Structure formats: C-alpha cells, structure tokens
XYZ file of C-alpha atoms in Angstrom:
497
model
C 0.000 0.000 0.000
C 0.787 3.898 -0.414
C 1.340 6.548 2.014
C 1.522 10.445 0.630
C 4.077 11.647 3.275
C 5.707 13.722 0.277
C 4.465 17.146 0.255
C 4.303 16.985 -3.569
C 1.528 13.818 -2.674
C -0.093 15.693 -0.316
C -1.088 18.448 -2.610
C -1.772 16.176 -5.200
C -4.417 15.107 -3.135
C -5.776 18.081 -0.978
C -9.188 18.646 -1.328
C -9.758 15.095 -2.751
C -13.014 14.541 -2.778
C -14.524 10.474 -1.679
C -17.871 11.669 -2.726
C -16.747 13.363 -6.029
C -18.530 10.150 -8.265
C -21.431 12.223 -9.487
C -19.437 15.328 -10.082
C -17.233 13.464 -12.437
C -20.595 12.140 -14.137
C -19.935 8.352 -12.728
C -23.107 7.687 -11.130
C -26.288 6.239 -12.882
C -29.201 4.301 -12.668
C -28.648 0.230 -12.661
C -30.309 -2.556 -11.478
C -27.457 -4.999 -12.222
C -26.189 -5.558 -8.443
C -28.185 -3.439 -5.621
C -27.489 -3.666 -1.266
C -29.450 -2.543 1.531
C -27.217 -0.153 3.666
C -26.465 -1.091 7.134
C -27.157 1.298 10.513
C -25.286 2.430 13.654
C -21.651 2.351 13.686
C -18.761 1.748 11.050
C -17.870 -1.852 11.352
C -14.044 -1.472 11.118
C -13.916 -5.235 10.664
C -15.442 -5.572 7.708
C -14.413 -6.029 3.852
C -16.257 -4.355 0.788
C -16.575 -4.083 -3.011
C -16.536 -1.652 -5.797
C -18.843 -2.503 -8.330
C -18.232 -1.252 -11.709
C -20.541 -0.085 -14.117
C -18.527 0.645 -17.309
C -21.167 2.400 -19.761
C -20.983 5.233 -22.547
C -21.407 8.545 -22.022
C -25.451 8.960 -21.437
C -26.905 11.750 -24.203
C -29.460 13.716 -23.236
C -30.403 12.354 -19.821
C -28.301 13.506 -16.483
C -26.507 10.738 -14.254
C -28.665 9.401 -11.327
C -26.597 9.162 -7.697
C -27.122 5.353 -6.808
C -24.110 3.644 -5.139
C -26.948 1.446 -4.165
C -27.166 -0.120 -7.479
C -31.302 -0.373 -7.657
C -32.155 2.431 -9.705
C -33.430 2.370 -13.568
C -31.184 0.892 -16.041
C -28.056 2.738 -17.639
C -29.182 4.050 -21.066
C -26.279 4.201 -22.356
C -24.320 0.913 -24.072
C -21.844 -0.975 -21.590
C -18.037 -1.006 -22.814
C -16.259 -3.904 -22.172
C -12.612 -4.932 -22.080
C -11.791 -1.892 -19.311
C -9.497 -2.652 -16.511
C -9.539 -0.471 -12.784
C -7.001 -0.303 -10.268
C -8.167 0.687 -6.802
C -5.637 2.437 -4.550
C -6.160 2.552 -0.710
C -5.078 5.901 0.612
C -3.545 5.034 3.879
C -2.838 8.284 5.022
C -6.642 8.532 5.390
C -7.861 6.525 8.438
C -11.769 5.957 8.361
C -11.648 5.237 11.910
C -10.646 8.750 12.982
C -13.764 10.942 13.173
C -11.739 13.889 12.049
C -10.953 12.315 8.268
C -14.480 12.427 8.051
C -14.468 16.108 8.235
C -12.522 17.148 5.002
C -13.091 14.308 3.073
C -16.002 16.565 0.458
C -12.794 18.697 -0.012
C -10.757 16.163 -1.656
C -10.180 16.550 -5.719
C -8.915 13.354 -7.555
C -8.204 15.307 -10.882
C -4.726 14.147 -12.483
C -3.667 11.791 -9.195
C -3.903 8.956 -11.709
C -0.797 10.307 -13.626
C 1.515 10.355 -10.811
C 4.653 8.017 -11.160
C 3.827 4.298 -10.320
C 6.060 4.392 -7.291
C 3.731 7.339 -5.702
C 0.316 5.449 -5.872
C 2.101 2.013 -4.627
C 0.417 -1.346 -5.587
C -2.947 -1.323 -6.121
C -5.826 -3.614 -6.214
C -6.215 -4.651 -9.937
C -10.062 -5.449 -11.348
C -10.471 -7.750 -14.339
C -11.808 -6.299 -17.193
C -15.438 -5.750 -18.152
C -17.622 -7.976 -19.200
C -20.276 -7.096 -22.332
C -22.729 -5.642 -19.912
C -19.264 -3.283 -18.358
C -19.650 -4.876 -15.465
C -16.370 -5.342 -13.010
C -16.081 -5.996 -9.359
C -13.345 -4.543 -7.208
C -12.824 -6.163 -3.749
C -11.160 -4.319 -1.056
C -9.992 -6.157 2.124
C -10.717 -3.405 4.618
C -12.555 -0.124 4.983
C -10.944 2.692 3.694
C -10.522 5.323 0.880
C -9.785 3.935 -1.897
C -8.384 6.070 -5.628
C -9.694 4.215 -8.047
C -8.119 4.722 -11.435
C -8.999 3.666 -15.264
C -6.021 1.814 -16.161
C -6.462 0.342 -19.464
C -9.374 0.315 -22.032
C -9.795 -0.823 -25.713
C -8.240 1.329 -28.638
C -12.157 2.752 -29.522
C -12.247 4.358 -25.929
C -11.292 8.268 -26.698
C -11.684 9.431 -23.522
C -11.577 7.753 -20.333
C -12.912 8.377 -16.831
C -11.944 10.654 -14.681
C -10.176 9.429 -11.228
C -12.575 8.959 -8.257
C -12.204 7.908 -4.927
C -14.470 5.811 -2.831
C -14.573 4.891 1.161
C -15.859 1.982 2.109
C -18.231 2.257 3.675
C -20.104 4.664 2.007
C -23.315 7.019 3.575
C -25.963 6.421 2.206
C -29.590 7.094 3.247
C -28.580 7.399 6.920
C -26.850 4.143 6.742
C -23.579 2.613 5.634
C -22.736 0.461 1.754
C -20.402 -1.293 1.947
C -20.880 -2.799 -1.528
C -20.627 0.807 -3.513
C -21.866 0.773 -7.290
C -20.148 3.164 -9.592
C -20.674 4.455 -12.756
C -17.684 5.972 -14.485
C -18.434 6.798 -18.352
C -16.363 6.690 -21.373
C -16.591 8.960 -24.534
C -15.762 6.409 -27.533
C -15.421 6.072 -31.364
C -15.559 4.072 -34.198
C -14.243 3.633 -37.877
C -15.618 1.214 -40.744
C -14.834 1.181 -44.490
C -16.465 0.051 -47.234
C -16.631 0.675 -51.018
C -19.311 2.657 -53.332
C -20.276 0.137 -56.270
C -18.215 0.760 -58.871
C -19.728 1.599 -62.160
C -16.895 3.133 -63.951
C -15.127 0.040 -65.154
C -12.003 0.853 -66.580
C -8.328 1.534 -65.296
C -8.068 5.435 -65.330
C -11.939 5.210 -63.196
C -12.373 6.519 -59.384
C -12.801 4.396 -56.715
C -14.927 5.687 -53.822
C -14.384 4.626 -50.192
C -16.710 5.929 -47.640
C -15.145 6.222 -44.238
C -17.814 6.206 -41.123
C -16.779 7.510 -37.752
C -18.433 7.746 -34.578
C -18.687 11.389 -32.936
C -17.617 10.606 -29.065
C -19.891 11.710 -26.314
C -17.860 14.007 -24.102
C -18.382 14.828 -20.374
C -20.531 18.785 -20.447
C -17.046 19.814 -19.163
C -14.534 18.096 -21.048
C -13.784 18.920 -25.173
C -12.082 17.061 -28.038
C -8.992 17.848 -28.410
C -8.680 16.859 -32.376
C -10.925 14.826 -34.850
C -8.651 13.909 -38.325
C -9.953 11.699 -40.602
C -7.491 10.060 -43.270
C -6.949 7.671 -45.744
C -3.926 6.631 -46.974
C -4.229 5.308 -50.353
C -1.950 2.484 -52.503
C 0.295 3.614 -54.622
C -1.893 2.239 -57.372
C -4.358 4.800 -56.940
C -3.758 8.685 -57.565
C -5.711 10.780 -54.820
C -8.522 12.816 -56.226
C -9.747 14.473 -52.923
C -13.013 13.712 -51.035
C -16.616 13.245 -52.563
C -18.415 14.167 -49.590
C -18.628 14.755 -45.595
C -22.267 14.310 -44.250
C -24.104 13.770 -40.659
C -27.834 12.055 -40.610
C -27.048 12.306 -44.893
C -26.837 16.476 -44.864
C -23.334 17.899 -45.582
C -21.179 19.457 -43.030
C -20.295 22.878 -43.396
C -17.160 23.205 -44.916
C -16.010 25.997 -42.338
C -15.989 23.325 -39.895
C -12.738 21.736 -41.249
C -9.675 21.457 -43.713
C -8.674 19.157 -46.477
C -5.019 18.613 -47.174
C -3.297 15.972 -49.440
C -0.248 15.091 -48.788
C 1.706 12.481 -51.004
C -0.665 9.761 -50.844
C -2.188 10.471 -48.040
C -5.936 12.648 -47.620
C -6.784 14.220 -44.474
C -9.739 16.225 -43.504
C -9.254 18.221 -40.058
C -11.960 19.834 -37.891
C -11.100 23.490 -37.135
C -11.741 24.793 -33.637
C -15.325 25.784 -34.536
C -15.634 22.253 -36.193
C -14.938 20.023 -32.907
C -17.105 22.700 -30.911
C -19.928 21.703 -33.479
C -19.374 17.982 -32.965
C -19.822 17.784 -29.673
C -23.427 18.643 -30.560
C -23.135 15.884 -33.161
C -22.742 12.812 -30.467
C -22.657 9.506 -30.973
C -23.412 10.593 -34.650
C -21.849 9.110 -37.244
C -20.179 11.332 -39.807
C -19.560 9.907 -43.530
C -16.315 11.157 -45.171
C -15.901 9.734 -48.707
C -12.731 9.718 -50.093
C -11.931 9.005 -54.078
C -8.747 7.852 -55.992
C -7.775 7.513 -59.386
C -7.086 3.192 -60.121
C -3.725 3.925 -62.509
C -1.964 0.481 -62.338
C -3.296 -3.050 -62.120
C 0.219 -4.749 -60.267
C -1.245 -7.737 -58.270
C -5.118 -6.689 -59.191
C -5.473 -6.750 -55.485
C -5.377 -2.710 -54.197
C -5.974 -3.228 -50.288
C -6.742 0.328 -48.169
C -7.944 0.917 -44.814
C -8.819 4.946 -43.282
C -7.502 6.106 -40.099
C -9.191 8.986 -37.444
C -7.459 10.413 -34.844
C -9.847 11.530 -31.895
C -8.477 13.276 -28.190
C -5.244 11.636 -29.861
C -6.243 8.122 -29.763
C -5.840 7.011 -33.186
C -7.914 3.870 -34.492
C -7.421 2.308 -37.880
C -10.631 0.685 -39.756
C -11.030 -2.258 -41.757
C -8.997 -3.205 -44.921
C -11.208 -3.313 -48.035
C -9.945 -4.357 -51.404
C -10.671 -3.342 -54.826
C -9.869 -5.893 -57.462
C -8.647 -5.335 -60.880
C -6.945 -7.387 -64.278
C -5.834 -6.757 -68.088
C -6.977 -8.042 -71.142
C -4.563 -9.697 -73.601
C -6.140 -11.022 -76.861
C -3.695 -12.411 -79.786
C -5.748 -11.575 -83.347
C -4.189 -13.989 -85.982
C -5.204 -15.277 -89.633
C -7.654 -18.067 -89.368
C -5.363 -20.200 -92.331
C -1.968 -19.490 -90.330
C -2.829 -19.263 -86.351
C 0.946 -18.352 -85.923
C 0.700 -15.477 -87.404
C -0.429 -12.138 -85.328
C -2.650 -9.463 -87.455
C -1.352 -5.583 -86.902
C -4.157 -2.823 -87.710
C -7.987 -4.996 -85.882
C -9.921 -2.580 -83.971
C -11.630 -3.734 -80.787
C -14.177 -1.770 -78.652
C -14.976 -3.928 -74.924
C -18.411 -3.837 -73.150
C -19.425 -4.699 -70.071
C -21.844 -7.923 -69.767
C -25.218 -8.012 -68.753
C -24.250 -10.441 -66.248
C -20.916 -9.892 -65.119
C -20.840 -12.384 -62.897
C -22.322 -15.891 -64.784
C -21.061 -17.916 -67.359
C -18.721 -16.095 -69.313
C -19.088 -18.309 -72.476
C -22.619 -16.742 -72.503
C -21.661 -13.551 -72.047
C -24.141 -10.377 -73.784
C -22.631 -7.004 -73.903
C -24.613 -4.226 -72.430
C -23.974 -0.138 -72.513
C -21.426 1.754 -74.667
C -17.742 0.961 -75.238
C -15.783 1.262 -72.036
C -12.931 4.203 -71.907
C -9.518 2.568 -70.556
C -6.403 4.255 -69.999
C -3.454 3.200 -71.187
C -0.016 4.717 -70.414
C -1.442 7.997 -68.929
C -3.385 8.558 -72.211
C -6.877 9.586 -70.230
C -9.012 7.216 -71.596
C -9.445 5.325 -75.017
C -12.357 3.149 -76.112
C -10.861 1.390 -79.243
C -8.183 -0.875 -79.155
C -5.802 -2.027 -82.381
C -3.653 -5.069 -82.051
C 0.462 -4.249 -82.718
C 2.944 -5.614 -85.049
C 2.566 -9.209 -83.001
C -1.305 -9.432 -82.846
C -1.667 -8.163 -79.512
C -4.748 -6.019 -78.263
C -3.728 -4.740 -74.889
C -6.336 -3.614 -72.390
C -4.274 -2.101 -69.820
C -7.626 -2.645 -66.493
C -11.031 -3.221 -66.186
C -12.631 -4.131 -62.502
C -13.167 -7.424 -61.246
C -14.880 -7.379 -57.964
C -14.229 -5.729 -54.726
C -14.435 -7.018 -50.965
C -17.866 -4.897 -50.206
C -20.040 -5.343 -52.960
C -21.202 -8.725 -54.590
C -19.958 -10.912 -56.147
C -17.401 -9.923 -52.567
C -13.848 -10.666 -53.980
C -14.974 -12.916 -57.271
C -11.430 -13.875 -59.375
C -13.497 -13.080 -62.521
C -16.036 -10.607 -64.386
C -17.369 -11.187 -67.298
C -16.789 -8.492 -70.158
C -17.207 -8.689 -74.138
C -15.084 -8.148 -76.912
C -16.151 -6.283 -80.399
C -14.360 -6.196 -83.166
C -15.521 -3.105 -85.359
C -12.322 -2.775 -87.797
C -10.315 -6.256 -89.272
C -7.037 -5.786 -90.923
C -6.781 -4.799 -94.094
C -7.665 -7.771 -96.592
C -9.513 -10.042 -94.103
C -12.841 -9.927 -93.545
C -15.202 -7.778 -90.345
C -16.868 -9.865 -88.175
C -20.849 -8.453 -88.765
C -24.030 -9.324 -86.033
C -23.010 -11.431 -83.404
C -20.201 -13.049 -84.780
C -18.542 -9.783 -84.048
C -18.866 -9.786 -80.473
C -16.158 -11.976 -78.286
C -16.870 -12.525 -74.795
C -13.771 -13.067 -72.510
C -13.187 -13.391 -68.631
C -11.018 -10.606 -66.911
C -9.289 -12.753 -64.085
C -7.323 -10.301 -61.323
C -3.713 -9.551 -61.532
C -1.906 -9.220 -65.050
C -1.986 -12.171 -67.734
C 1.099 -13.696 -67.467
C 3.662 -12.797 -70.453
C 3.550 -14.948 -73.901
C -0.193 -16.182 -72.626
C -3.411 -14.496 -73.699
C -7.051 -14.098 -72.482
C -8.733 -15.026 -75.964
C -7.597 -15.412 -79.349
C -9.581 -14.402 -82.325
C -9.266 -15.398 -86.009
C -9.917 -13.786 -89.550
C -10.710 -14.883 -92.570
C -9.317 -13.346 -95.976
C -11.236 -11.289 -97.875
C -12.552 -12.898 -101.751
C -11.055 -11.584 -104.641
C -11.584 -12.201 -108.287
C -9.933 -15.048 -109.578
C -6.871 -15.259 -111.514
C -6.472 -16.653 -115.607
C -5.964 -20.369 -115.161
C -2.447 -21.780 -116.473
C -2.349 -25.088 -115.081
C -3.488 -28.607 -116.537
C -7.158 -27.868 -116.945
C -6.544 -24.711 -118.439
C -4.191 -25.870 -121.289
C -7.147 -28.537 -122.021
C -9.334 -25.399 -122.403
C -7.266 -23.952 -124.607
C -6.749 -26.913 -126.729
C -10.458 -27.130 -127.102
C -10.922 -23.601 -127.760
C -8.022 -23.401 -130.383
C -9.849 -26.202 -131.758
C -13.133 -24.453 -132.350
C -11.135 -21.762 -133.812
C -9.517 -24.242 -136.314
C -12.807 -25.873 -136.824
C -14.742 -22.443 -138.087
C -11.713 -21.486 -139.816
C -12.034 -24.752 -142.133
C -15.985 -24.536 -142.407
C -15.709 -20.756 -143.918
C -12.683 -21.754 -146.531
C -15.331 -24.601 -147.545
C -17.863 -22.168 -148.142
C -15.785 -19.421 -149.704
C -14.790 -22.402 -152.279
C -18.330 -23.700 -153.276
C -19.382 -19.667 -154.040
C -16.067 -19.365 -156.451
C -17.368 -23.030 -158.140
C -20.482 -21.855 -158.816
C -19.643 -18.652 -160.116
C -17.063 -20.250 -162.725
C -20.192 -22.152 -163.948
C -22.119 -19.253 -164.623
C-alpha cells in the first residue's frame, strides 16, 4: 500500500473529494447488483466491493446518484474490455472521526498520472464484461483512488479518477458494496466501397469512411478529430466526394482538407470540434476518391484512419480488385501469325458475374487508360497481334460478387485488318473473362481469327486450263475450215455461170 508523506503527494491530493462520483458524471441508474445499507456504527472489521458499471457517455439524460445499485437501467451501451485499479489511501484513516471532516474537499483530478512508485500497488479489477460490469474487492474499509487503467483502442476518452470509502453514507446508513458508474466517450471507424460503375483503369474508386462522434463529459472537449486515408500507390488521390451527418453535408467551415503524397486528411477546425460535440454519438460519412492507374497484383488493399483526443484507431482493410486483357488476333489459315491494324471496342456484360461463355454485352464501349493517355475506347492489335487492355474491374471485398477472381466483359471487333474480312451481327462480339492480376507474359485471355477477304480469280495456267485452250483453239480451227469450204463452193459456182 501507499502513504503520501511527500508534500508533492499531499497536494496532489488536498481537497480530494470520496464523494466526487457524481461530479465526475460516474453515477447512474442500474439494477445490475443493488445492497441494503447497514445502521449504527462503522464496522471497522469488515471487507467491501466496488462494483463497476462501465457504460458510454449517457446523451441527453443527467446521471442518477445510486451507489446502491437499484435504480433504472443505464441508457447508455456498456463497454467492455476496461481494466480499474483501486488504490487505498492510507494516510486517510476511516476510523478517525476527524478524516471524516474534510473528506467533500478532496479533488482526484490528475492523481492517476503520478509516477507508479507514488500510488504504490494497487488492487487490480479484471476487465469488463459485455454488460461493463467489473467488481473490485477491497480487504478493509478505507478510501480507496480508483483509477482507469487500461481500455480498448475505440475508448477516446476515459474516466476521470474517483475515490471511494468503504463504507459509504448512504440514506442514513452505511454500503459497503458501492456501485459506480464511471463513463467513457468512444469512437468508431468502418470502411467500405461505393459500387463501382466506372469500369475501366483510369476510373475513381470511392471509399466511404464512417466515424463515430464521441460523447464528451458537459465539461470536457475534443482535443482533435482527423480523418485520413492513406491510399496504394496504385491509386492517384482525387480528394473527397463528400462529408455528411444524418445524410446532410457538413459545413465546410468546420474543417480542412489537405493531401499530402498519398495520403488525404480532412481536419476539424476549432469551430468544427465545438460543433461535434453537438453531433454525439453521430456518425459522420467522409468519402474519399482515388484515381485506379496500375493493375500490379489486381489486389489494391486500403484501410482509413481517425485520430480523436489523440487516440488514433485504424478501420477495416477493403480491397478493390482489378486485371488486363490480352487477346492475340491472328489469320484463321496461319494461327501463328499475329494481325497488326484490328480494332476492338470492350463492353461490359449483362451479367458480369455468370457464365462467361454466354456472355451479352450491355452499354457503350468502355474508356480505358493506357499509359497515362486519359481514356481510349478502341483498341488495335500491334505488329505481333496483340490487343492490350491495360484494367477493367473485377470485384471488390464490399459489394457482390465480394472478392470474385473473374467478371465477365465482351469483346467487339468493329475494324479487321486490311484484306480479311469484319466480323458483322453477333459473330462480331467476343466474350472473354477478366481474371485479377496481369496475364502472365507470352499467354493471352482469348484469341480471335480472320478470314481473308474474296477476290476475283486469276487466268488459269495449269493442266485444266491448257485442255481449255486446246479445245478452244480447236473451235477456232474448226470455223476457220468450215468458212474456206464455203468461200470455195461460191467461187465453183460462179465459174459455172
């Protein structure tokens, strides 16, 4: 145990109150562990508790005195996973009317921070349960300094130190059982993923960030509320979409926006955190956007970050998934060979997410960037037959189908090479299935033939043709003979004549 024989202790400590548990906004209705007080004199035999209500910050309804613990139930939500570490203040001896006197004079405030070696050891509680419930017990009457020693990452602001003596007046008797209610202002952070509709690399990504406003004591403030989202590399930041509370915007003289490298931060000003704690246990809904530039893995994971009274928690990693498109366009009578100069347009499917074989093209061409071009929507195969389409979305880990390894998109081809022939109706339309990460080099999605073009055909000059030939010189010879013949019989008969 502790004594404060240091004059440094003992002012730590004057005017620290044992009855300060409402002032610090610790007491409330509960009817999870109640006891009858006891009459006539301090029994300075007996043992006690501390009973531990650990509960939110109540909004809108004032704290209820009840060490007594049968009052109406806490409104507020019970935090669990908070440890307490009860003191005894030896210096204070219950048994000697005259402690009594100055004990309303005592103030707790900042005793907690004093060096370890100050407070001595302590009496240790186990955490709360889900309800916040904790027991302290205490092996004698005294006062007892009961600080909040540890709590989980979402608590932003813990309780203020109290003391308690055991036993404790109440209602012209004695607890020895006390029930106390010390609050905790706490946030939150989720993230999740707007459905994407723009489809191609070069498209924005939208990640709404939600954040719980903390409920403060009326006294206490917030000493800083940052929201920010540090994106992958793969995606260039393109600012923030939208802040709202209950869906209306926030006024945008309540905070800053700053980007910095890859990171996007929105700040509330001094007016800003005076506004939120109005706003408590609100959520607010900051959307942030980036730019998908470069497909790498496919797999772009991000998570947000808010900083609140300097306790900084970190949300949930979501993932955007993303692939290329390699097609090889060859002649249909030599498969080796790659066609330069085909034209392809791609289209998303009408269902993205079924059999790909099947797959019906819906909406106008898609734009894709390629190479920090901004956008094109038809593709032409190179000197080797390749049609490169540098990123088109797969899934995400939000929206279904969560994290599918495929989407369904089609092909059309709307210009052959020159000499071969343009796919017309469906024939023209290829589906294909974009698979995340980058086709693997020398290995393509889908390969798609031509056929030559017809031409008129050439004079004949093998076997067959020299047979026509014969047979037509032939002819020739034939009507040559027939008209000497007749030129002869009209000389004949003229001679006669």
């Amino acid at each position: 145990m502790f004594e404060f024989r240091s004059t440094w202790g003992k002012r730590a400590l004057a005017g620290m109150g044992a009855l300060t548990l409402a002032a610090a906004g610790m007491l409330g209705g509960s009817a999870a562990a109640s006891a009858a007080p006891s009459f006539g004199n301090i029994d300075e035999t007996a043992d006690g508790s501390i009973i531990i209500h650990k509960h939110k910050h109540q909004v809108g309804t004032d704290a209820v005195q009840n060490p007594a613990g049968d009052g109406a139930a806490i409104p507020s939500a019970g935090i669990a996973g908070v440890v307490f570490t009860a003191f005894r203040i030896t210096d204070l001896d219950l048994t000697d009317p005259a402690v009594w006197d100055n004990l309303d004079q005592l103030d707790p405030a900042g005793v907690c921070d004093l060096p370890d070696n100050t407070l001595g050891t302590g009496i240790v509680s186990a955490a709360t349960d889900a309800d916040g419930l904790t027991t302290i017990d205490v092996p004698t009457i005294g006062a007892y300094l009961v600080c909040e020693t540890s709590a989980p990452d979402d608590v932003v602001e813990r309780a203020l130190p109290f003391v308690v003596t055991i036993p404790f007046p109440w209602q012209d008797g004695w607890l020895y059982d006390v029930n106390v209610y010390p609050k905790n202002g706490t946030s939150s952070i989720t993230k999740t993923i707007t459905p994407q509709t723009e489809l191609g690399l070069g498209s924005v990504v939208s990640f709404p960030v939600t954040t719980e406003v903390p409920a403060v004591r009326p006294d206490g403030s917030l000493a800083n509320y940052v929201i920010s989202d540090t994106l992958d590399p793969r995606l260039t930041p393109a600012g923030i979409a939208s802040i709202t509370v209950d869906g209306v915007a926030v006024p945008a003289t309540y905070y800053d926006v700053d980007t910095a490298g890859q990171t996007i931060s929105v700040t509330f000003n001094a007016d800003g955190l005076e506004w939120l704690k109005s706003q408590a246990q609100k959520k607010i809904i900051t959307t942030f956007k980036g730019t998908v530039v470069e497909v790498g893995s496919g797999t772009i994971t991000n998570e947000a970050v808010v900083l609140v009274n300097d306790h900084e928690l970190t949300s949930n990693e979501v993932t955007t998934n993303w692939g290329d498109v390699k097609v090889l366009k060859t002649d249909v009578s030599t498969p080796a060979v790659g066609l330069a100069g085909a034209e392809f347009e791609v289209y998303n499917a009408v269902a993205p997410y079924g059999d790909c074989a099947a797959a019906v093209s819906t909406g106008t061409a898609l734009s894709v960037e390629t190479a920090g071009d901004g956008g094109q929507t038809v593709f032409t195969s190179n000197a080797a037959g390749l049609v490169y389409i540098s990123g088109l979305f797969v899934s995400d880990s939000v929206n279904p189908v969560i994290n599918a390894t495929e989407r369904c998109y089609v092909l059309k081809e709307i210009k052959a090479p020159a000499g071969f022939i343009t796919p017309t109706g469906t024939a023209a339309f290829t589906p294909v299935a974009v698979k995340t990460g980058m086709t693997a080099e020398g290995t393509y999605d889908v390969t798609i033939a031509n056929t030559q073009q017809d031409v008129p055909e050439l004079p004949l000059t093998g076997a067959n043709g020299q047979m026509i030939m014969i047979a037509g010189g032939s002819a020739v010879l034939l009507i040559s003979v027939g008209l000497v013949l007749v030129n002869r019989r009209r000389a004949s008969a003229s001679d006669k004549v």
